[in-house]
Short mmCIF file of C-alpha atoms and ligand atoms in Angstrom, two decimals:
data_model
loop_
_atom_site.label_atom_id
_atom_site.label_comp_id
_atom_site.label_asym_id
_atom_site.label_seq_id
_atom_site.Cartn_x
_atom_site.Cartn_y
_atom_site.Cartn_z
CA UNK A 1 2.69 8.46 33.58
CA UNK A 2 3.39 12.18 33.87
CA UNK A 3 0.03 13.16 32.55
CA UNK A 4 1.47 15.33 29.64
CA UNK A 5 0.22 14.68 26.15
CA UNK A 6 3.72 14.41 24.71
CA UNK A 7 3.94 11.07 26.66
CA UNK A 8 1.55 9.63 24.01
CA UNK A 9 3.41 7.44 21.55
CA UNK A 10 1.04 8.50 18.69
CA UNK A 11 1.90 12.19 19.10
CA UNK A 12 5.58 11.58 18.97
CA UNK A 13 7.44 13.18 16.11
CA UNK A 14 8.79 9.72 15.12
CA UNK A 15 5.50 8.17 14.94
CA UNK A 16 4.91 8.97 11.15
CA UNK A 17 8.04 7.01 10.37
CA UNK A 18 6.20 3.90 11.34
CA UNK A 19 3.78 4.14 8.50
CA UNK A 20 3.48 1.29 6.09
CA UNK A 21 5.40 1.65 2.66
CA UNK A 22 4.35 -0.42 -0.32
CA UNK A 23 7.73 -0.02 -2.04
CA UNK A 24 5.93 1.41 -5.07
CA UNK A 25 3.95 -1.83 -5.49
CA UNK A 26 0.31 -1.06 -4.86
CA UNK A 27 -2.05 -3.83 -4.29
CA UNK A 28 -5.62 -4.13 -2.95
CA UNK A 29 -4.07 -5.13 0.47
CA UNK A 30 -1.67 -2.26 0.59
CA UNK A 31 -4.35 0.30 -0.37
CA UNK A 32 -6.55 -0.94 2.41
CA UNK A 33 -3.68 -0.75 4.90
CA UNK A 34 -2.89 2.92 3.77
CA UNK A 35 -6.67 3.65 4.05
CA UNK A 36 -6.74 2.47 7.64
CA UNK A 37 -3.60 4.37 8.62
CA UNK A 38 -5.15 7.54 7.16
CA UNK A 39 -8.21 7.07 9.24
CA UNK A 40 -6.10 6.56 12.25
CA UNK A 41 -4.09 9.73 11.57
CA UNK A 42 -7.36 11.65 11.38
CA UNK A 43 -8.59 10.39 14.78
CA UNK A 44 -5.04 11.33 16.25
CA UNK A 45 -5.34 14.81 14.64
CA UNK A 46 -8.89 15.29 16.07
CA UNK A 47 -7.68 14.03 19.41
CA UNK A 48 -4.84 16.59 19.40
CA UNK A 49 -7.03 19.48 18.66
CA UNK A 50 -9.64 18.69 21.17
CA UNK A 51 -7.39 17.50 24.19
CA UNK A 52 -4.22 19.47 24.01
CA UNK A 53 -3.41 18.76 27.69
CA UNK A 54 -5.11 15.46 28.69
CA UNK A 55 -4.73 11.71 28.37
CA UNK A 56 -7.10 9.48 26.62
CA UNK A 57 -10.10 8.57 28.82
CA UNK A 58 -12.05 5.25 29.09
CA UNK A 59 -15.67 6.24 28.69
CA UNK A 60 -16.79 4.15 31.50
CA UNK A 61 -20.29 5.41 32.10
CA UNK A 62 -21.15 5.35 28.33
CA UNK A 63 -19.88 1.69 28.12
CA UNK A 64 -21.79 0.89 31.29
CA UNK A 65 -25.20 2.30 30.05
CA UNK A 66 -24.68 0.31 26.54
CA UNK A 67 -23.92 -2.91 28.33
CA UNK A 68 -26.73 -2.50 30.85
CA UNK A 69 -29.21 -1.86 28.19
CA UNK A 70 -27.92 -4.93 26.02
CA UNK A 71 -28.60 -7.25 28.89
CA UNK A 72 -32.37 -6.59 28.56
CA UNK A 73 -32.90 -5.24 25.12
CA UNK A 74 -31.13 -5.95 21.72
CA UNK A 75 -31.84 -4.15 18.62
CA UNK A 76 -32.81 -5.86 15.31
CA UNK A 77 -29.21 -5.73 14.25
CA UNK A 78 -28.66 -8.69 16.66
CA UNK A 79 -31.06 -11.03 14.87
CA UNK A 80 -28.18 -12.70 13.03
CA UNK A 81 -26.86 -13.88 16.45
CA UNK A 82 -29.84 -15.77 17.31
CA UNK A 83 -27.68 -18.85 17.63
CA UNK A 84 -25.07 -17.04 19.75
CA UNK A 85 -27.20 -15.88 22.61
CA UNK A 86 -24.96 -17.25 25.45
CA UNK A 87 -22.25 -15.33 23.81
CA UNK A 88 -24.07 -12.15 24.19
CA UNK A 89 -24.53 -13.06 27.92
CA UNK A 90 -20.81 -13.67 28.23
CA UNK A 91 -19.64 -10.64 26.24
CA UNK A 92 -21.76 -8.23 28.26
CA UNK A 93 -21.13 -9.94 31.69
CA UNK A 94 -17.37 -9.94 31.25
CA UNK A 95 -17.32 -6.42 30.07
CA UNK A 96 -19.23 -5.46 33.12
CA UNK A 97 -17.00 -7.25 35.51
CA UNK A 98 -13.90 -5.66 33.77
CA UNK A 99 -15.55 -2.21 34.48
CA UNK A 100 -16.17 -3.54 38.02
CA UNK A 101 -19.90 -2.91 37.65
CA UNK A 102 -21.95 -5.27 39.87
CA UNK A 103 -24.74 -7.40 38.27
CA UNK A 104 -27.99 -6.82 40.13
CA UNK A 105 -29.15 -10.22 41.64
CA UNK A 106 -32.42 -10.06 39.75
CA UNK A 107 -30.65 -9.74 36.37
CA UNK A 108 -28.01 -12.47 37.34
CA UNK A 109 -31.02 -14.73 38.20
CA UNK A 110 -32.79 -14.12 34.96
CA UNK A 111 -29.57 -14.85 33.05
CA UNK A 112 -29.19 -18.04 34.90
CA UNK A 113 -32.82 -19.04 33.94
CA UNK A 114 -32.32 -17.96 30.20
CA UNK A 115 -29.04 -20.10 30.02
CA UNK A 116 -30.81 -23.05 31.69
CA UNK A 117 -33.29 -22.90 28.69
CA UNK A 118 -30.32 -22.95 26.41
CA UNK A 119 -28.96 -26.13 27.90
CA UNK A 120 -29.67 -29.32 25.72
CA UNK A 121 -31.51 -32.22 27.32
CA UNK A 122 -28.49 -34.36 26.12
CA UNK A 123 -25.90 -32.10 27.67
CA UNK A 124 -23.98 -28.87 26.56
CA UNK A 125 -25.56 -25.54 25.62
CA UNK A 126 -26.96 -24.36 22.44
CA UNK A 127 -27.03 -20.86 20.88
CA UNK A 128 -30.68 -20.45 21.97
CA UNK A 129 -33.53 -22.40 23.44
CA UNK A 130 -34.56 -25.45 21.37
CA UNK A 131 -31.34 -25.32 19.19
CA UNK A 132 -28.63 -28.05 19.20
CA UNK A 133 -25.74 -28.14 21.66
CA UNK A 134 -22.57 -26.63 20.32
CA UNK A 135 -19.20 -26.12 21.95
CA UNK A 136 -18.94 -22.42 21.35
CA UNK A 137 -22.04 -21.29 23.15
CA UNK A 138 -21.24 -24.08 25.87
CA UNK A 139 -18.01 -22.16 26.47
CA UNK A 140 -19.83 -18.87 26.60
CA UNK A 141 -22.55 -20.25 28.89
CA UNK A 142 -20.18 -21.81 31.49
CA UNK A 143 -18.00 -18.65 31.46
CA UNK A 144 -21.16 -16.47 31.98
CA UNK A 145 -22.41 -18.71 34.85
CA UNK A 146 -18.99 -18.60 36.37
CA UNK A 147 -18.93 -14.79 36.21
CA UNK A 148 -22.37 -14.66 38.04
CA UNK A 149 -20.71 -17.22 40.47
CA UNK A 150 -23.86 -17.92 42.60
CA UNK A 151 -25.07 -21.33 43.74
CA UNK A 152 -28.02 -20.86 41.45
CA UNK A 153 -25.52 -20.21 38.44
CA UNK A 154 -23.43 -23.28 39.20
CA UNK A 155 -26.45 -25.41 39.61
CA UNK A 156 -27.56 -24.74 36.14
CA UNK A 157 -24.87 -26.86 34.72
CA UNK A 158 -25.51 -30.43 34.42
CA UNK A 159 -21.92 -31.87 34.71
CA UNK A 160 -22.82 -35.50 34.00
CA UNK A 161 -24.47 -34.49 30.74
CA UNK A 162 -21.82 -31.98 29.80
CA UNK A 163 -19.35 -34.68 30.02
CA UNK A 164 -21.61 -36.85 27.71
CA UNK A 165 -21.75 -33.97 25.27
CA UNK A 166 -17.98 -33.48 25.26
CA UNK A 167 -17.60 -37.23 24.50
CA UNK A 168 -20.13 -36.96 21.68
CA UNK A 169 -17.93 -34.28 19.87
CA UNK A 170 -14.59 -35.89 20.68
CA UNK A 171 -12.82 -37.34 17.45
CA UNK A 172 -10.70 -40.49 17.54
CA UNK A 173 -7.60 -38.31 16.37
CA UNK A 174 -7.82 -36.13 19.64
CA UNK A 175 -9.55 -33.20 18.06
CA UNK A 176 -13.19 -32.12 18.72
CA UNK A 177 -15.96 -31.20 16.31
CA UNK A 178 -17.86 -27.93 17.38
CA UNK A 179 -21.13 -29.94 17.38
CA UNK A 180 -22.25 -33.31 16.44
CA UNK A 181 -21.83 -33.54 12.48
CA UNK A 182 -20.04 -30.16 12.63
CA UNK A 183 -16.56 -29.02 11.61
CA UNK A 184 -13.29 -29.50 13.42
CA UNK A 185 -10.93 -26.73 14.41
CA UNK A 186 -8.90 -25.76 17.35
CA UNK A 187 -11.48 -23.54 18.89
CA UNK A 188 -13.39 -26.63 19.95
CA UNK A 189 -10.31 -28.00 21.82
CA UNK A 190 -10.18 -24.85 23.83
CA UNK A 191 -13.85 -24.56 24.47
CA UNK A 192 -13.78 -28.21 25.63
CA UNK A 193 -10.85 -27.90 27.84
CA UNK A 194 -12.16 -24.66 29.35
CA UNK A 195 -15.48 -26.01 30.35
CA UNK A 196 -14.15 -29.36 31.45
CA UNK A 197 -11.47 -27.87 33.73
CA UNK A 198 -13.66 -25.12 35.21
CA UNK A 199 -16.41 -27.66 36.09
CA UNK A 200 -14.07 -30.50 37.25
CA UNK A 201 -15.05 -33.02 34.75
CA UNK A 202 -11.70 -33.19 33.10
CA UNK A 203 -10.33 -36.69 32.60
CA UNK A 204 -7.05 -37.85 30.90
CA UNK A 205 -9.09 -40.10 28.62
CA UNK A 206 -11.31 -37.28 27.39
CA UNK A 207 -8.23 -35.30 26.05
CA UNK A 208 -6.15 -38.29 24.87
CA UNK A 209 -4.25 -37.34 21.70
CA UNK A 210 -5.62 -33.71 21.89
CA UNK A 211 -2.28 -32.27 22.61
CA UNK A 212 -0.64 -33.93 19.66
CA UNK A 213 -3.63 -32.69 17.54
CA UNK A 214 -3.20 -29.06 18.67
CA UNK A 215 0.58 -29.14 18.27
CA UNK A 216 0.16 -30.08 14.61
CA UNK A 217 -1.67 -26.62 14.16
CA UNK A 218 1.57 -24.76 14.88
CA UNK A 219 2.98 -24.04 11.53
CA UNK A 220 6.21 -22.55 9.98
CA UNK A 221 4.99 -19.07 10.76
CA UNK A 222 5.10 -19.80 14.56
CA UNK A 223 1.41 -19.14 15.24
CA UNK A 224 -1.30 -21.81 14.92
CA UNK A 225 -3.94 -22.40 12.45
CA UNK A 226 -7.67 -23.59 12.77
CA UNK A 227 -6.56 -27.12 11.54
CA UNK A 228 -3.11 -28.49 10.64
CA UNK A 229 -1.71 -27.07 7.39
CA UNK A 230 -3.45 -23.73 7.27
CA UNK A 231 -2.51 -20.07 7.94
CA UNK A 232 -1.73 -19.00 11.42
CA UNK A 233 -4.29 -16.68 13.00
CA UNK A 234 -4.55 -14.98 16.35
CA UNK A 235 -7.99 -16.39 17.22
CA UNK A 236 -6.88 -20.03 16.69
CA UNK A 237 -3.41 -19.37 18.21
CA UNK A 238 -5.11 -18.21 21.43
CA UNK A 239 -7.44 -21.10 21.52
CA UNK A 240 -4.59 -23.71 20.88
CA UNK A 241 -2.16 -22.20 23.32
CA UNK A 242 -4.81 -21.75 26.17
CA UNK A 243 -6.01 -25.26 25.59
CA UNK A 244 -2.46 -26.57 26.01
CA UNK A 245 -1.98 -24.52 29.16
CA UNK A 246 -5.12 -26.20 30.62
CA UNK A 247 -3.69 -29.60 29.66
CA UNK A 248 -0.26 -28.63 31.18
CA UNK A 249 1.40 -29.20 27.74
CA UNK A 250 2.21 -25.75 26.59
CA UNK A 251 6.02 -26.40 26.77
CA UNK A 252 5.69 -28.66 23.89
CA UNK A 253 5.08 -25.75 21.49
CA UNK A 254 7.87 -23.95 19.81
CA UNK A 255 7.46 -21.09 22.43
CA UNK A 256 10.09 -18.97 20.76
CA UNK A 257 8.63 -19.11 17.33
CA UNK A 258 5.20 -18.35 18.81
CA UNK A 259 6.58 -15.36 20.60
CA UNK A 260 8.24 -13.98 17.56
CA UNK A 261 5.00 -14.54 15.58
CA UNK A 262 2.69 -12.86 17.96
CA UNK A 263 4.77 -9.72 18.67
CA UNK A 264 5.14 -9.20 15.00
CA UNK A 265 1.21 -8.99 14.78
CA UNK A 266 1.36 -5.71 16.70
CA UNK A 267 0.98 -2.86 14.24
CA UNK A 268 3.81 -0.37 14.01
CA UNK A 269 1.61 2.67 13.30
CA UNK A 270 -1.85 1.66 14.63
CA UNK A 271 -0.42 0.13 18.01
CA UNK A 272 -3.21 -2.50 17.94
CA UNK A 273 -2.81 -6.05 16.62
CA UNK A 274 -3.73 -7.80 13.34
CA UNK A 275 -5.21 -11.31 13.31
CA UNK A 276 -2.66 -12.65 10.74
CA UNK A 277 0.18 -11.43 8.58
CA UNK A 278 -0.59 -8.60 5.99
CA UNK A 279 -4.14 -8.11 7.37
CA UNK A 280 -5.64 -5.06 9.10
CA UNK A 281 -5.76 -4.04 12.73
CA UNK A 282 -8.73 -5.00 14.62
CA UNK A 283 -9.53 -4.12 18.30
CA UNK A 284 -10.73 -7.71 19.14
CA UNK A 285 -7.14 -9.09 18.54
CA UNK A 286 -6.14 -6.82 21.56
CA UNK A 287 -7.22 -9.89 23.53
CA UNK A 288 -6.76 -12.88 21.11
CA UNK A 289 -3.14 -11.81 20.48
CA UNK A 290 -2.03 -9.74 23.41
CA UNK A 291 -3.76 -12.32 25.70
CA UNK A 292 -1.14 -14.87 24.42
CA UNK A 293 1.65 -12.88 25.97
CA UNK A 294 0.79 -13.57 29.68
CA UNK A 295 0.43 -17.26 28.72
CA UNK A 296 3.88 -17.28 26.84
CA UNK A 297 5.56 -15.27 29.56
CA UNK A 298 4.53 -17.93 32.13
CA UNK A 299 5.54 -20.92 29.78
CA UNK A 300 8.86 -19.38 29.13
CA UNK A 301 9.48 -18.89 32.76
CA UNK A 302 8.48 -22.51 33.53
CA UNK A 303 11.00 -23.66 30.70
CA UNK A 304 13.76 -21.71 32.48
CA UNK A 305 14.06 -19.09 29.77
CA UNK A 306 14.82 -16.58 32.39
CA UNK A 307 16.17 -13.86 30.02
CA UNK A 308 12.89 -13.85 27.87
CA UNK A 309 10.63 -14.22 30.88
CA UNK A 310 12.38 -11.43 32.80
CA UNK A 311 11.33 -9.09 29.99
CA UNK A 312 8.75 -6.89 31.48
CA UNK A 313 7.56 -5.53 28.22
CA UNK A 314 6.85 -8.30 25.76
CA UNK A 315 4.73 -5.93 23.58
CA UNK A 316 4.06 -2.27 23.29
CA UNK A 317 1.40 -2.11 26.03
CA UNK A 318 1.03 1.71 25.97
CA UNK A 319 0.67 1.66 22.22
CA UNK A 320 -2.03 -0.93 22.49
CA UNK A 321 -3.95 1.04 25.10
CA UNK A 322 -3.66 4.13 22.94
CA UNK A 323 -5.24 2.24 19.99
CA UNK A 324 -8.06 1.17 22.11
CA UNK A 325 -8.81 4.29 23.82
CA UNK A 326 -8.36 6.60 20.85
CA UNK A 327 -9.63 4.41 17.91
CA UNK A 328 -11.97 1.85 19.36
CA UNK A 329 -14.48 3.94 21.56
CA UNK A 330 -17.82 4.89 20.44
CA UNK A 331 -18.54 8.01 22.35
CA UNK A 332 -22.01 6.97 23.10
CA UNK A 333 -20.85 3.63 24.52
CA UNK A 334 -19.44 0.37 23.22
CA UNK A 335 -16.17 -0.47 21.54
CA UNK A 336 -15.32 -1.54 17.83
CA UNK A 337 -12.90 -3.00 15.45
CA UNK A 338 -11.34 0.13 13.89
CA UNK A 339 -12.40 3.74 13.07
CA UNK A 340 -15.43 3.78 10.87
CA UNK A 341 -16.80 0.60 12.19
CA UNK A 342 -20.05 0.13 14.38
CA UNK A 343 -19.82 -0.90 17.99
CA UNK A 344 -20.91 -4.21 19.05
CA UNK A 345 -20.72 -6.40 22.16
CA UNK A 346 -18.11 -8.79 20.83
CA UNK A 347 -15.68 -5.90 20.14
CA UNK A 348 -16.71 -4.27 23.53
CA UNK A 349 -15.70 -7.46 25.34
CA UNK A 350 -12.50 -8.30 23.56
CA UNK A 351 -11.38 -4.49 23.42
CA UNK A 352 -11.84 -4.17 27.12
CA UNK A 353 -10.31 -7.69 27.82
CA UNK A 354 -7.01 -6.57 25.79
CA UNK A 355 -6.96 -3.21 27.57
CA UNK A 356 -7.15 -5.24 30.88
CA UNK A 357 -4.19 -7.43 29.61
CA UNK A 358 -2.17 -4.22 28.55
CA UNK A 359 -2.80 -2.54 31.81
CA UNK A 360 -1.95 -5.45 34.11
CA UNK A 361 0.48 -7.69 32.35
CA UNK A 362 3.98 -7.51 33.77
CA UNK A 363 2.57 -5.23 36.50
CA UNK A 364 3.41 -7.12 39.60
CA UNK A 365 4.18 -4.12 41.66
CA UNK A 366 2.38 -0.85 41.53
CA UNK A 367 5.47 1.20 41.00
CA UNK A 368 5.64 -0.11 37.48
CA UNK A 369 2.19 1.28 36.54
CA UNK A 370 1.19 0.70 33.04
CA UNK A 371 -2.26 2.21 33.12
CA UNK A 372 -2.52 4.86 30.36
CA UNK A 373 -4.38 7.98 31.45
CA UNK A 374 -6.16 8.58 34.70
CA UNK A 375 -6.62 5.94 37.56
CA UNK A 376 -10.32 5.71 36.41
CA UNK A 377 -9.06 4.11 33.26
CA UNK A 378 -8.03 0.98 35.25
CA UNK A 379 -9.91 -2.13 34.64
CA UNK A 380 -10.13 -5.28 36.58
CA UNK A 381 -7.53 -7.96 35.57
CA UNK A 382 -8.66 -10.89 33.46
CA UNK A 383 -7.56 -14.45 33.66
CA UNK A 384 -5.62 -15.00 30.57
CA UNK A 385 -6.61 -18.61 30.07
CA UNK A 386 -10.40 -18.36 30.69
CA UNK A 387 -10.98 -14.58 30.16
CA UNK A 388 -13.07 -14.13 33.20
CA UNK A 389 -11.82 -12.33 36.42
CA UNK A 390 -9.32 -14.54 38.31
CA UNK A 391 -11.27 -14.60 41.52
CA UNK A 392 -14.28 -15.94 39.49
CA UNK A 393 -12.04 -18.72 38.27
CA UNK A 394 -10.93 -19.46 41.73
CA UNK A 395 -14.43 -19.43 43.17
CA UNK A 396 -15.76 -21.77 40.45
CA UNK A 397 -12.81 -24.23 41.05
CA UNK A 398 -13.40 -24.13 44.72
CA UNK A 399 -17.03 -24.93 44.25
CA UNK A 400 -16.61 -27.64 41.55
CA UNK A 401 -13.54 -29.29 43.05
CA UNK A 402 -15.72 -30.28 45.92
CA UNK A 403 -17.86 -32.46 43.59
CA UNK A 404 -16.78 -35.67 42.28
CA UNK A 405 -15.55 -36.05 38.62
CA UNK A 406 -18.42 -37.82 36.90
CA UNK A 407 -17.98 -41.45 36.09
CA UNK A 408 -16.31 -41.96 32.74
CA UNK A 409 -16.08 -45.70 32.82
CA UNK A 410 -19.02 -46.14 30.33
CA UNK A 411 -16.71 -44.92 27.76
CA UNK A 412 -14.74 -47.53 25.80
CA UNK A 413 -11.34 -48.04 27.47
CA UNK A 414 -12.01 -44.91 29.77
CA UNK A 415 -11.25 -44.25 33.40
CA UNK A 416 -12.33 -41.46 35.55
CA UNK A 417 -8.76 -40.24 35.91
CA UNK A 418 -8.70 -36.55 36.86
CA UNK A 419 -5.97 -34.30 35.69
CA UNK A 420 -3.69 -33.03 38.47
CA UNK A 421 -4.99 -29.51 38.74
CA UNK A 422 -6.30 -26.87 36.44
CA UNK A 423 -4.34 -23.50 36.11
CA UNK A 424 -6.11 -21.41 38.83
CA UNK A 425 -3.47 -18.73 38.91
CA UNK A 426 -2.99 -16.46 35.80
C1 LIG B 1 -10.84 -14.41 10.33
O1 LIG B 1 -11.74 -13.50 10.08
C2 LIG B 1 -11.17 -15.09 11.75
C3 LIG B 1 -11.08 -16.34 11.90
C4 LIG B 1 -10.62 -17.16 10.78
C5 LIG B 1 -11.41 -17.02 13.15
C6 LIG B 1 -11.13 -16.29 14.44
C7 LIG B 1 -11.21 -17.02 15.61
C8 LIG B 1 -11.39 -16.43 16.87
C9 LIG B 1 -11.59 -14.93 16.91
C10 LIG B 1 -11.58 -17.39 18.02
C11 LIG B 1 -12.82 -17.59 18.59
C12 LIG B 1 -12.74 -18.19 19.87
C13 LIG B 1 -13.65 -19.06 20.56
C14 LIG B 1 -13.41 -19.45 21.95
C15 LIG B 1 -14.73 -19.62 19.79
P1 LIG B 1 -11.52 -12.35 9.10
O2 LIG B 1 -10.85 -12.93 7.78
O3 LIG B 1 -12.76 -11.62 8.94
O4 LIG B 1 -10.46 -11.34 9.86
P2 LIG B 1 -9.04 -11.02 9.64
O5 LIG B 1 -8.91 -10.22 8.26
O6 LIG B 1 -8.73 -10.17 10.70
O7 LIG B 1 -8.15 -12.34 9.65
ZN1 LIG B 2 -12.79 -7.99 15.28
#
């Protein structure tokens, strides 16, 4: 980067030509799209006036203060997330690790004790103390504990019971329900594969037929839907693809169709990603969509697709960074979906995770720097499968691989047959 404002893509003379055209057919969707583009243009104009000679800045200190406060105190607005409290721990802790802000030991220990109260007596984690175990907070709790990465944190997880819980949500066709009596969708396969592989309780039997079920979620668009037969969506596509990477079966996807689908979800004018065709840009897809690209890059390389995998730039990494830094930051801390929306911890986590992917992807040597703006904008890298920092994945695996895989033999026809090795390297 040369530090001059002209290097910004959104300030380029040709940028306006990327705007959406409705071809004289106005619909509710096209009107919304134009409104979003208008609001982004206003943000760019304000930026131009105020920062005629600088690059966008990551408001580190403001984000840090917002996150630090959130660990101890949440406003009434978070009451609706009472069944997602381990998620709040994960979103905040992961954001802090991306900012390379250490977690004070006393806070880490309090989080461990809180998550321990969320653990169900029959295994897995619930959204809050006294609630029923659910795969989504189980994923969030295990990730949060691995980010803390202390013996106290690892000891919270009752691996035997976690395996019982995973079996209780496994379906005969290979899918998983999110909780006992709950809905099936591909998020559950990812949450189950993620926690099972990180804690070394993964067995072949537990994931029998899961690959085939996930593969049925890839549709004619190239992306994956929540269940077979529906519309492709970035959230589900990430979950299905990352689960297949953990199971070592990602090559069974139509990788080129998936690549085409995901790169088409980056918005021409906004620079950020949409979740599905004909919908609006949203900062959280900076991770759910852009996070697919390192997974795909590696999968294509393994498949011998050397031409495709040699491509350094599988998406417009600078454009995504511009979208996040210019349009998704609240100047008093926290990140958001799009201009005009409020900040929240979910968008803070996934905007920062996507920014990290955009900065580090394809960036094997320092001479091909992709960090937009000053050096202080650089975040820690994130592991594209688990979305926690790679050294935290390695440390957790090192810890749990020393422990035996719990005995699975009480399951009908099951054997404790561990998978070869989980994907430690991003
Ligand atoms: C659509 O919302 C969103 C979904 C249908 C689900 C998204 C799924 C994830 C983000 C993955 C979650 C991952 C885990 C690990 C639990 P919308 O219609 O409000 O948004 P849109 O217009 O952007 O599609
Ligand atoms: Zn969002």
